[in-house]
Amino acid sequence: MRITKTLALTILSAMVLIGAERPKDPSEILPKSDDKIFVVERENSALAVIDNNMFTNEIKGLHNFNHAVVKFRDNDGYVITRDGYVIKFDPIKEKKLKEYKTSKSAIGFIVGDNYVAVANYDNKTVEILDRDLNHIQTIKTGSRNVGIKEYRDYLVFACMDSDEIWVMQDEHSDGKKPWFVLYKKIEKAGEVPFDAMIDKNLYVVGFFNSKNVGVLDLDTMKYKRVPLKMGKKERILKVPHFGFWSISGDYFFIPAVGNKKVFVFDHDFRLVKSIDVEGNPVFTALSPDKKWLAVTFSGEKFPVVQIVDAKKLEVVRRLEFPGMILHVRWSPNHPYLYFSVNDKDMVQAYRVSDPDPKKWWLNLEWQIPRPSGIFVFNKKSH
Amino acid sequence: MIVAGALAMLPVAGVCADDGEKLFKKYCWGCHHQTAEAFGPSFSTIASKRTKEEIVAQIVDPKSTSKVFGYKRSSMPSFSDLDPEELDALADYIMKFKDKR
């Protein structure tokens, strides 16, 4: 077991305080957790493993980890890298199993029942692999591809360079090996799509250069543009992310591009409110109980996170960190909110059990080199 | 229980004090990567196609230069507020990635 210097010193201090006669095992002191947390070490080609609230291991040799993304399905872990690899790993044994290079630069992926689909920037394809990373199909789009999602037997993504949305259908949906054919193409969807989210049948895509979001109903294949009331576009230092985590039972929360706002829409895509926030938002992450929205920012406001009451739609707490926040993640099992403080080499966990967010407090901290994405494998549900 | 709040940080290995890299991390890294295509082109691609002067012009006034370069469209904002030393350092940093893949 690897114990960080900080943690070890803390345990020694705790022993002095409580007059312990024998050294305490860290697992006796730290709160128990079903979360196994995998943290992208952005500059180290490694995944840090936090198990039972202890930094216990690193899975190394995972290629360029700038903007690496991790997903879990069943007992399998997958990660894509900036230099185009998709890697399968065992989250239980914490071991790399296999890798396959899909492109020179990958941006997003999904893991279906019987396939992995990787959306690539550079070589302008979507690659379909089986769950063991054997190649099945190359979909050539002639564009960088973003916002890849699945719905029933559809595979949906947006083409950043051609402003299109492609809906592919698996024509082997009864068989083991998928084969996707073009089912519907939305042309001139909006200028420079950059990411998308999905809620049941609604595929919602954001645009970098158009003042609207696009909403494609995957049941009817009807497409509509929803205007966004934007102010003057400010300089953008980081492209915002959309995500499934910012859809509540009542609302869609959408980070504005180049404006200090989070837009709130109802499920018919009527604007409910635009919430003024402190910076240009990057992530809008909704808590598992859908009560709170954590909003991160770019530029000067990288160290700030604001908490929005997702019912009252107002900012209720401001957190300021000693460095840049590159990612946040709500624990699915425990009252914790995790933060990657990238340039201070730490991941912090706030205890968020109190119904008043003003009373949330810094509870745990791990020294992890250059952390970015935080991904939680639920040991209990697997 | 707050674990570890007041303890000194461990030294960070491999942090470069180079100004160009600092500016890259302040202004560019949300959209560009040094060697891989991202939201914007990689620095290795840019450095292989452009002169240092062209790179500075693109940073300061991307609307105009993108027309000159024949781009269909440009999503890049202007960084005309950078001073000449900063532009020089940033352009030097970008040029370092010429021919690097």
Short mmCIF file of C-alpha atoms in Angstrom, two decimals:
data_model
loop_
_atom_site.label_atom_id
_atom_site.label_comp_id
_atom_site.label_asym_id
_atom_site.label_seq_id
_atom_site.Cartn_x
_atom_site.Cartn_y
_atom_site.Cartn_z
CA MET A 1 0.00 0.00 0.00
CA ARG A 2 1.28 3.40 -0.92
CA ILE A 3 0.66 6.09 1.65
CA THR A 4 1.42 9.66 0.74
CA LYS A 5 3.88 11.60 2.84
CA THR A 6 1.13 13.94 3.87
CA LEU A 7 -1.17 11.19 4.90
CA ALA A 8 1.51 9.37 6.86
CA LEU A 9 2.40 12.52 8.76
CA THR A 10 -1.22 13.17 9.49
CA ILE A 11 -1.64 9.72 10.90
CA LEU A 12 1.41 10.20 13.15
CA SER A 13 -0.10 13.49 14.34
CA ALA A 14 -3.41 11.80 15.00
CA MET A 15 -1.64 9.13 17.03
CA VAL A 16 -0.04 11.76 19.22
CA LEU A 17 -3.35 13.48 19.71
CA ILE A 18 -5.23 10.41 20.75
CA GLY A 19 -2.35 8.84 22.69
CA ALA A 20 -2.36 5.68 20.66
CA GLU A 21 -0.07 2.91 21.86
CA ARG A 22 0.40 1.26 18.50
CA PRO A 23 0.63 2.75 15.03
CA LYS A 24 -2.78 2.98 13.46
CA ASP A 25 -3.41 1.58 10.03
CA PRO A 26 -4.73 4.42 7.85
CA SER A 27 -7.78 2.34 7.02
CA GLU A 28 -8.78 2.52 10.70
CA ILE A 29 -8.74 6.30 10.67
CA LEU A 30 -10.17 7.20 7.28
CA PRO A 31 -13.90 6.98 6.51
CA LYS A 32 -14.87 3.78 4.67
CA SER A 33 -15.85 4.20 1.04
CA ASP A 34 -17.33 2.13 -1.79
CA ASP A 35 -15.81 4.58 -4.24
CA LYS A 36 -12.72 3.48 -6.07
CA ILE A 37 -11.54 6.74 -7.59
CA PHE A 38 -9.39 6.82 -10.72
CA VAL A 39 -7.67 10.15 -11.30
CA VAL A 40 -5.98 11.09 -14.55
CA GLU A 41 -2.41 12.21 -13.90
CA ARG A 42 -2.31 14.60 -16.80
CA GLU A 43 1.45 14.75 -17.33
CA ASN A 44 2.37 11.24 -16.15
CA SER A 45 0.54 8.85 -18.49
CA ALA A 46 -0.91 7.30 -15.36
CA LEU A 47 -4.14 6.69 -13.51
CA ALA A 48 -3.92 7.26 -9.76
CA VAL A 49 -6.09 4.93 -7.70
CA ILE A 50 -7.77 6.11 -4.51
CA ASP A 51 -9.30 3.10 -2.80
CA ASN A 52 -11.17 3.36 0.47
CA ASN A 53 -10.00 6.95 0.69
CA MET A 54 -6.32 6.04 0.39
CA PHE A 55 -4.03 6.76 -2.54
CA THR A 56 -2.97 3.17 -3.06
CA ASN A 57 -1.70 2.68 -6.59
CA GLU A 58 -0.92 4.06 -10.03
CA ILE A 59 -1.59 2.32 -13.35
CA LYS A 60 1.25 3.50 -15.55
CA GLY A 61 2.26 3.50 -19.20
CA LEU A 62 -1.01 4.86 -20.58
CA HIS A 63 0.31 7.25 -23.27
CA ASN A 64 -0.53 10.96 -23.59
CA PHE A 65 -2.93 11.72 -20.78
CA ASN A 66 -3.80 15.30 -21.63
CA HIS A 67 -7.59 15.28 -21.81
CA ALA A 68 -7.80 11.53 -21.07
CA VAL A 69 -11.33 10.26 -20.40
CA VAL A 70 -12.27 7.12 -18.43
CA LYS A 71 -15.49 5.10 -18.59
CA PHE A 72 -16.68 1.94 -16.88
CA ARG A 73 -19.07 -0.70 -18.08
CA ASP A 74 -19.71 -3.84 -16.03
CA ASN A 75 -16.30 -4.73 -14.59
CA ASP A 76 -14.36 -3.19 -17.47
CA GLY A 77 -12.54 0.12 -17.48
CA TYR A 78 -11.67 2.03 -20.64
CA VAL A 79 -9.68 5.16 -21.25
CA ILE A 80 -8.96 7.24 -24.35
CA THR A 81 -5.86 9.36 -24.71
CA ARG A 82 -4.91 12.57 -26.44
CA ASP A 83 -2.69 10.63 -28.84
CA GLY A 84 -5.53 8.42 -30.00
CA TYR A 85 -5.24 5.24 -27.94
CA VAL A 86 -8.13 3.41 -26.39
CA ILE A 87 -6.99 1.31 -23.45
CA LYS A 88 -8.89 -1.39 -21.61
CA PHE A 89 -8.04 -1.91 -17.95
CA ASP A 90 -9.26 -3.96 -15.02
CA PRO A 91 -10.53 -1.55 -12.34
CA ILE A 92 -10.58 -4.30 -9.73
CA LYS A 93 -7.06 -5.64 -10.28
CA GLU A 94 -5.93 -2.14 -11.37
CA LYS A 95 -4.14 -3.49 -14.39
CA LYS A 96 -3.85 -2.45 -18.03
CA LEU A 97 -5.21 -5.22 -20.26
CA LYS A 98 -4.95 -4.05 -23.84
CA GLU A 99 -4.52 -0.98 -26.00
CA TYR A 100 -5.43 -0.06 -29.58
CA LYS A 101 -4.43 3.10 -31.42
CA THR A 102 -7.49 4.46 -33.18
CA SER A 103 -6.06 7.76 -34.42
CA LYS A 104 -3.57 10.55 -33.78
CA SER A 105 -5.99 12.40 -31.47
CA ALA A 106 -9.15 11.09 -29.80
CA ILE A 107 -11.68 13.32 -28.05
CA GLY A 108 -14.60 11.21 -26.83
CA PHE A 109 -16.03 7.71 -26.71
CA ILE A 110 -18.85 5.55 -25.52
CA VAL A 111 -18.95 1.96 -24.37
CA GLY A 112 -22.01 0.07 -25.59
CA ASP A 113 -23.08 -3.45 -24.68
CA ASN A 114 -20.97 -5.02 -27.40
CA TYR A 115 -18.82 -2.23 -28.77
CA VAL A 116 -16.60 0.74 -28.04
CA ALA A 117 -16.99 3.77 -30.33
CA VAL A 118 -14.22 6.36 -30.38
CA ALA A 119 -14.74 9.86 -31.82
CA ASN A 120 -11.52 11.22 -33.23
CA TYR A 121 -10.23 14.69 -33.99
CA ASP A 122 -7.31 13.63 -36.08
CA ASN A 123 -7.88 11.41 -38.57
CA LYS A 124 -11.50 12.53 -38.88
CA THR A 125 -13.09 9.16 -38.17
CA VAL A 126 -15.23 7.34 -35.68
CA GLU A 127 -13.77 3.92 -34.95
CA ILE A 128 -15.87 0.96 -33.81
CA LEU A 129 -14.17 -1.77 -31.78
CA ASP A 130 -15.50 -4.73 -29.87
CA ARG A 131 -15.31 -4.73 -26.08
CA ASP A 132 -11.90 -6.40 -26.28
CA LEU A 133 -10.63 -3.68 -28.60
CA ASN A 134 -10.64 -5.66 -31.81
CA HIS A 135 -11.34 -3.37 -34.74
CA ILE A 136 -14.75 -3.70 -36.42
CA GLN A 137 -15.45 -0.60 -38.47
CA THR A 138 -14.10 2.80 -39.49
CA ILE A 139 -16.65 5.53 -40.13
CA LYS A 140 -15.06 8.26 -42.23
CA THR A 141 -16.71 11.62 -41.65
CA GLY A 142 -14.20 14.07 -43.12
CA SER A 143 -14.48 16.11 -39.93
CA ARG A 144 -13.34 16.17 -36.33
CA ASN A 145 -16.06 14.41 -34.34
CA VAL A 146 -17.52 15.30 -30.96
CA GLY A 147 -20.45 14.63 -28.64
CA ILE A 148 -20.68 10.89 -29.26
CA LYS A 149 -23.71 9.24 -27.60
CA GLU A 150 -25.88 6.16 -27.95
CA TYR A 151 -29.65 5.79 -27.99
CA ARG A 152 -31.31 2.43 -28.62
CA ASP A 153 -29.52 1.05 -31.67
CA TYR A 154 -28.34 4.50 -32.76
CA LEU A 155 -24.91 6.00 -32.51
CA VAL A 156 -25.04 9.80 -32.63
CA PHE A 157 -22.26 12.35 -32.98
CA ALA A 158 -21.61 15.84 -34.32
CA CYS A 159 -19.08 16.87 -36.93
CA MET A 160 -17.17 19.94 -35.82
CA ASP A 161 -15.82 20.93 -39.22
CA SER A 162 -18.89 20.26 -41.37
CA ASP A 163 -21.56 21.44 -38.87
CA GLU A 164 -23.48 18.19 -39.21
CA ILE A 165 -25.09 15.70 -36.85
CA TRP A 166 -24.86 12.06 -37.90
CA VAL A 167 -27.21 9.39 -36.65
CA MET A 168 -25.87 5.91 -37.39
CA GLN A 169 -27.96 2.78 -36.91
CA ASP A 170 -26.66 -0.64 -36.00
CA GLU A 171 -28.00 -2.91 -38.73
CA HIS A 172 -26.78 -5.97 -36.81
CA SER A 173 -28.54 -5.02 -33.62
CA ASP A 174 -29.66 -8.61 -33.08
CA GLY A 175 -26.20 -10.04 -33.58
CA LYS A 176 -22.99 -9.90 -31.67
CA LYS A 177 -20.93 -7.68 -33.93
CA PRO A 178 -22.35 -4.22 -34.65
CA TRP A 179 -22.25 -2.58 -38.06
CA PHE A 180 -23.36 1.02 -38.28
CA VAL A 181 -24.93 2.60 -41.35
CA LEU A 182 -25.95 6.22 -41.81
CA TYR A 183 -29.59 6.63 -40.83
CA LYS A 184 -30.00 10.41 -40.72
CA LYS A 185 -27.78 13.39 -41.33
CA ILE A 186 -28.67 16.87 -40.06
CA GLU A 187 -26.86 19.43 -42.21
CA LYS A 188 -26.17 23.03 -41.22
CA ALA A 189 -27.00 22.17 -37.62
CA GLY A 190 -25.07 25.16 -36.28
CA GLU A 191 -21.55 26.51 -36.54
CA VAL A 192 -18.77 24.48 -34.92
CA PRO A 193 -20.47 21.92 -32.70
CA PHE A 194 -18.16 21.16 -29.75
CA ASP A 195 -19.97 18.77 -27.39
CA ALA A 196 -23.36 17.23 -26.72
CA MET A 197 -25.48 15.71 -24.00
CA ILE A 198 -28.32 13.26 -24.18
CA ASP A 199 -31.47 12.84 -22.13
CA LYS A 200 -33.54 9.88 -23.20
CA ASN A 201 -34.48 10.71 -26.81
CA LEU A 202 -33.17 14.29 -26.83
CA TYR A 203 -29.68 14.87 -28.21
CA VAL A 204 -28.58 18.39 -27.29
CA VAL A 205 -25.56 19.86 -29.02
CA GLY A 206 -23.63 23.04 -28.22
CA PHE A 207 -22.01 25.32 -30.80
CA PHE A 208 -18.92 27.40 -30.47
CA ASN A 209 -19.84 30.02 -33.06
CA SER A 210 -23.66 29.99 -33.06
CA LYS A 211 -25.86 31.57 -30.42
CA ASN A 212 -28.07 28.54 -30.06
CA VAL A 213 -28.13 24.94 -29.00
CA GLY A 214 -29.46 22.23 -31.29
CA VAL A 215 -32.00 19.67 -30.08
CA LEU A 216 -32.53 16.50 -32.07
CA ASP A 217 -35.44 14.27 -31.09
CA LEU A 218 -34.14 10.79 -31.81
CA ASP A 219 -37.63 9.32 -31.86
CA THR A 220 -39.01 11.65 -34.54
CA MET A 221 -35.66 12.81 -36.01
CA LYS A 222 -37.01 16.37 -35.85
CA TYR A 223 -34.35 18.98 -35.26
CA LYS A 224 -34.72 22.45 -33.81
CA ARG A 225 -32.41 25.28 -32.90
CA VAL A 226 -32.99 26.90 -29.52
CA PRO A 227 -31.68 30.48 -29.34
CA LEU A 228 -29.49 31.52 -26.42
CA LYS A 229 -29.63 35.10 -25.19
CA MET A 230 -25.95 35.80 -25.13
CA GLY A 231 -24.20 39.03 -24.26
CA LYS A 232 -21.01 40.11 -25.99
CA LYS A 233 -18.85 37.04 -26.44
CA GLU A 234 -15.81 37.18 -24.21
CA ARG A 235 -12.48 35.60 -24.92
CA ILE A 236 -12.70 31.86 -24.33
CA LEU A 237 -9.70 30.09 -22.84
CA LYS A 238 -11.28 26.66 -22.52
CA VAL A 239 -14.05 25.07 -24.50
CA PRO A 240 -16.94 24.19 -22.14
CA HIS A 241 -18.06 20.63 -21.62
CA PHE A 242 -21.60 19.38 -21.82
CA GLY A 243 -22.49 16.27 -19.88
CA PHE A 244 -25.24 13.96 -18.85
CA TRP A 245 -24.71 15.10 -15.29
CA SER A 246 -26.22 18.52 -15.96
CA ILE A 247 -29.70 17.25 -16.77
CA SER A 248 -32.05 17.19 -13.78
CA GLY A 249 -35.62 15.97 -13.60
CA ASP A 250 -36.83 19.48 -14.37
CA TYR A 251 -34.04 21.24 -16.19
CA PHE A 252 -31.15 21.22 -18.62
CA PHE A 253 -28.19 23.25 -17.39
CA ILE A 254 -26.05 24.56 -20.22
CA PRO A 255 -22.77 26.45 -19.81
CA ALA A 256 -22.65 29.58 -21.98
CA VAL A 257 -19.80 29.86 -24.45
CA GLY A 258 -17.86 33.03 -23.70
CA ASN A 259 -20.41 34.44 -21.27
CA LYS A 260 -20.53 34.34 -17.48
CA LYS A 261 -23.81 32.48 -17.46
CA VAL A 262 -25.40 29.08 -17.03
CA PHE A 263 -28.61 28.71 -19.02
CA VAL A 264 -31.47 26.75 -17.55
CA PHE A 265 -34.08 25.22 -19.86
CA ASP A 266 -37.10 23.09 -19.12
CA HIS A 267 -37.56 19.81 -20.97
CA ASP A 268 -39.53 21.53 -23.73
CA PHE A 269 -36.53 23.77 -24.16
CA ARG A 270 -38.16 26.93 -22.94
CA LEU A 271 -35.68 29.21 -21.21
CA VAL A 272 -36.34 29.24 -17.47
CA LYS A 273 -33.46 31.41 -16.35
CA SER A 274 -29.92 32.43 -17.11
CA ILE A 275 -27.92 32.30 -13.90
CA ASP A 276 -25.11 34.84 -13.59
CA VAL A 277 -21.92 33.15 -12.47
CA GLU A 278 -18.44 34.41 -11.68
CA GLY A 279 -16.54 33.30 -14.76
CA ASN A 280 -16.86 31.61 -18.12
CA PRO A 281 -18.15 28.15 -17.19
CA VAL A 282 -16.46 24.89 -18.18
CA PHE A 283 -18.25 22.12 -16.26
CA THR A 284 -21.75 22.18 -14.86
CA ALA A 285 -21.94 19.07 -12.69
CA LEU A 286 -25.19 18.09 -11.04
CA SER A 287 -25.20 16.24 -7.70
CA PRO A 288 -26.66 12.70 -7.68
CA ASP A 289 -29.69 13.93 -5.70
CA LYS A 290 -30.13 16.68 -8.35
CA LYS A 291 -30.17 19.38 -5.66
CA TRP A 292 -26.89 21.12 -6.41
CA LEU A 293 -24.94 22.15 -9.47
CA ALA A 294 -21.17 22.63 -9.22
CA VAL A 295 -19.89 25.10 -11.81
CA THR A 296 -16.21 25.38 -12.73
CA PHE A 297 -14.56 28.14 -14.74
CA SER A 298 -11.64 28.94 -17.01
CA GLY A 299 -9.11 31.76 -17.24
CA GLU A 300 -8.60 33.91 -14.15
CA LYS A 301 -11.40 32.05 -12.40
CA PHE A 302 -9.91 28.58 -12.75
CA PRO A 303 -9.49 28.33 -8.94
CA VAL A 304 -13.17 29.11 -8.22
CA VAL A 305 -16.13 26.73 -8.05
CA GLN A 306 -19.65 27.98 -7.45
CA ILE A 307 -22.48 25.87 -6.12
CA VAL A 308 -25.94 26.56 -7.55
CA ASP A 309 -29.19 25.53 -5.86
CA ALA A 310 -30.73 23.48 -8.67
CA LYS A 311 -34.31 24.21 -7.54
CA LYS A 312 -34.05 27.91 -6.65
CA LEU A 313 -31.57 28.44 -9.50
CA GLU A 314 -29.28 30.75 -7.57
CA VAL A 315 -25.66 30.64 -6.48
CA VAL A 316 -25.47 29.59 -2.83
CA ARG A 317 -21.78 28.91 -2.18
CA ARG A 318 -18.43 30.01 -3.55
CA LEU A 319 -15.35 27.87 -3.06
CA GLU A 320 -11.88 29.13 -3.83
CA PHE A 321 -8.96 26.74 -4.17
CA PRO A 322 -5.19 27.29 -4.07
CA GLY A 323 -4.83 26.32 -7.74
CA MET A 324 -6.62 25.56 -10.98
CA ILE A 325 -9.64 23.28 -10.79
CA LEU A 326 -9.59 21.06 -13.87
CA HIS A 327 -12.36 18.68 -12.90
CA VAL A 328 -15.03 17.94 -10.31
CA ARG A 329 -16.94 14.78 -9.55
CA TRP A 330 -19.79 14.08 -7.14
CA SER A 331 -19.45 10.76 -5.37
CA PRO A 332 -22.33 8.50 -6.42
CA ASN A 333 -22.36 6.73 -3.05
CA HIS A 334 -21.18 9.09 -0.37
CA PRO A 335 -21.67 12.76 0.54
CA TYR A 336 -18.46 13.92 -1.11
CA LEU A 337 -17.56 16.28 -3.89
CA TYR A 338 -14.10 15.70 -5.38
CA PHE A 339 -11.91 18.39 -6.96
CA SER A 340 -8.72 18.18 -9.02
CA VAL A 341 -6.44 21.08 -8.07
CA ASN A 342 -4.13 20.58 -11.00
CA ASP A 343 -1.21 22.94 -10.43
CA LYS A 344 -1.06 22.19 -6.70
CA ASP A 345 -0.82 18.42 -7.23
CA MET A 346 -3.80 17.57 -5.08
CA VAL A 347 -7.25 16.10 -5.14
CA GLN A 348 -9.56 17.36 -2.42
CA ALA A 349 -12.84 16.01 -1.12
CA TYR A 350 -15.44 18.25 0.47
CA ARG A 351 -17.94 16.68 2.79
CA VAL A 352 -21.36 17.74 1.45
CA SER A 353 -23.76 16.00 3.84
CA ASP A 354 -25.10 19.18 5.40
CA PRO A 355 -28.31 20.48 3.75
CA ASP A 356 -26.76 23.95 3.90
CA PRO A 357 -23.90 24.18 1.34
CA LYS A 358 -22.33 26.96 3.39
CA LYS A 359 -21.50 24.28 5.93
CA TRP A 360 -19.73 21.94 3.52
CA TRP A 361 -16.10 21.47 4.51
CA LEU A 362 -12.77 20.20 3.28
CA ASN A 363 -12.51 16.69 4.64
CA LEU A 364 -9.89 14.74 2.67
CA GLU A 365 -6.91 15.50 0.52
CA TRP A 366 -4.55 13.38 -1.57
CA GLN A 367 -1.27 14.40 -3.14
CA ILE A 368 -1.57 13.33 -6.74
CA PRO A 369 0.72 14.73 -9.44
CA ARG A 370 -0.98 17.09 -11.92
CA PRO A 371 -4.48 15.66 -11.53
CA SER A 372 -7.26 16.29 -14.02
CA GLY A 373 -10.25 13.99 -14.73
CA ILE A 374 -11.81 12.19 -11.74
CA PHE A 375 -13.75 8.98 -12.42
CA VAL A 376 -15.49 6.82 -9.84
CA PHE A 377 -15.83 3.06 -10.09
CA ASN A 378 -18.58 1.89 -7.77
CA LYS A 379 -17.26 -1.25 -6.09
CA LYS A 380 -20.63 -2.06 -4.57
CA SER A 381 -22.62 -1.99 -7.81
CA HIS A 382 -19.99 -4.03 -9.64
CA MET B 1 -11.24 15.55 10.07
CA ILE B 2 -9.13 17.60 7.69
CA VAL B 3 -6.38 15.45 6.35
CA ALA B 4 -3.20 17.23 5.44
CA GLY B 5 -4.38 20.78 4.96
CA ALA B 6 -1.48 22.63 6.56
CA LEU B 7 1.45 20.57 5.35
CA ALA B 8 3.94 21.84 2.81
CA MET B 9 3.53 20.61 -0.74
CA LEU B 10 6.02 18.21 -2.19
CA PRO B 11 8.22 19.73 -4.88
CA VAL B 12 6.85 19.30 -8.36
CA ALA B 13 9.09 17.46 -10.76
CA GLY B 14 9.55 18.71 -14.29
CA VAL B 15 7.98 22.14 -13.93
CA CYS B 16 9.61 24.45 -16.43
CA ALA B 17 10.01 28.10 -15.60
CA ASP B 18 10.06 29.05 -19.27
CA ASP B 19 7.86 32.08 -19.90
CA GLY B 20 6.55 30.72 -23.18
CA GLU B 21 5.30 27.60 -21.46
CA LYS B 22 3.70 29.67 -18.71
CA LEU B 23 1.90 31.78 -21.31
CA PHE B 24 0.82 28.62 -23.13
CA LYS B 25 -0.73 27.32 -19.93
CA LYS B 26 -2.39 30.64 -19.21
CA TYR B 27 -3.88 31.33 -22.61
CA CYS B 28 -3.63 28.44 -25.05
CA TRP B 29 -3.90 25.01 -23.48
CA GLY B 30 -7.70 25.01 -23.30
CA CYS B 31 -7.76 24.71 -27.10
CA HIS B 32 -4.29 23.70 -28.31
CA HIS B 33 -1.95 20.82 -27.58
CA GLN B 34 1.76 20.87 -28.37
CA THR B 35 1.79 17.83 -30.65
CA ALA B 36 -1.80 16.59 -31.04
CA GLU B 37 -4.72 18.07 -32.92
CA ALA B 38 -7.27 19.42 -30.43
CA PHE B 39 -9.95 22.09 -30.70
CA GLY B 40 -7.26 24.07 -32.48
CA PRO B 41 -4.32 22.76 -34.53
CA SER B 42 -1.25 21.41 -32.74
CA PHE B 43 1.81 23.60 -32.23
CA SER B 44 3.84 21.15 -34.30
CA THR B 45 1.44 21.63 -37.23
CA ILE B 46 1.44 25.41 -36.81
CA ALA B 47 5.22 25.64 -36.50
CA SER B 48 5.72 23.47 -39.56
CA LYS B 49 3.50 25.69 -41.73
CA ARG B 50 4.08 29.21 -40.43
CA THR B 51 6.89 31.63 -39.74
CA LYS B 52 7.31 33.15 -36.30
CA GLU B 53 5.98 36.47 -37.63
CA GLU B 54 2.88 34.79 -39.03
CA ILE B 55 2.27 33.10 -35.69
CA VAL B 56 2.49 36.44 -33.85
CA ALA B 57 0.08 37.99 -36.35
CA GLN B 58 -2.40 35.15 -35.86
CA ILE B 59 -2.28 35.54 -32.07
CA VAL B 60 -2.84 39.30 -32.26
CA ASP B 61 -5.39 39.51 -35.07
CA PRO B 62 -6.71 36.08 -36.04
CA LYS B 63 -9.70 37.50 -37.94
CA SER B 64 -7.46 39.20 -40.48
CA THR B 65 -4.74 36.57 -40.72
CA SER B 66 -7.17 33.69 -41.10
CA LYS B 67 -8.45 35.35 -44.30
CA VAL B 68 -4.90 35.77 -45.56
CA PHE B 69 -4.12 32.14 -44.73
CA GLY B 70 -7.28 31.04 -46.55
CA TYR B 71 -9.05 29.47 -43.58
CA LYS B 72 -12.76 28.88 -44.15
CA ARG B 73 -13.48 30.14 -40.66
CA SER B 74 -11.70 30.94 -37.45
CA SER B 75 -12.83 30.34 -33.88
CA MET B 76 -9.72 31.83 -32.31
CA PRO B 77 -10.08 34.95 -30.19
CA SER B 78 -7.62 37.84 -30.38
CA PHE B 79 -4.84 38.16 -27.81
CA SER B 80 -3.90 41.71 -28.77
CA ASP B 81 -3.40 42.59 -25.12
CA LEU B 82 -0.20 40.55 -24.89
CA ASP B 83 2.91 42.75 -24.88
CA PRO B 84 5.72 42.26 -27.44
CA GLU B 85 7.91 40.27 -25.03
CA GLU B 86 5.05 37.91 -24.25
CA LEU B 87 4.25 37.45 -27.93
CA ASP B 88 7.91 36.76 -28.65
CA ALA B 89 8.16 34.19 -25.84
CA LEU B 90 4.94 32.48 -26.88
CA ALA B 91 5.90 32.34 -30.56
CA ASP B 92 9.32 30.94 -29.62
CA TYR B 93 7.62 28.28 -27.52
CA ILE B 94 5.32 27.31 -30.41
CA MET B 95 8.24 27.18 -32.85
CA LYS B 96 10.00 24.67 -30.58
CA PHE B 97 7.52 22.04 -31.72
CA LYS B 98 8.42 22.26 -35.39
CA ASP B 99 8.78 18.72 -36.74
CA LYS B 100 7.87 17.16 -33.37
CA ARG B 101 5.15 14.54 -33.48
#
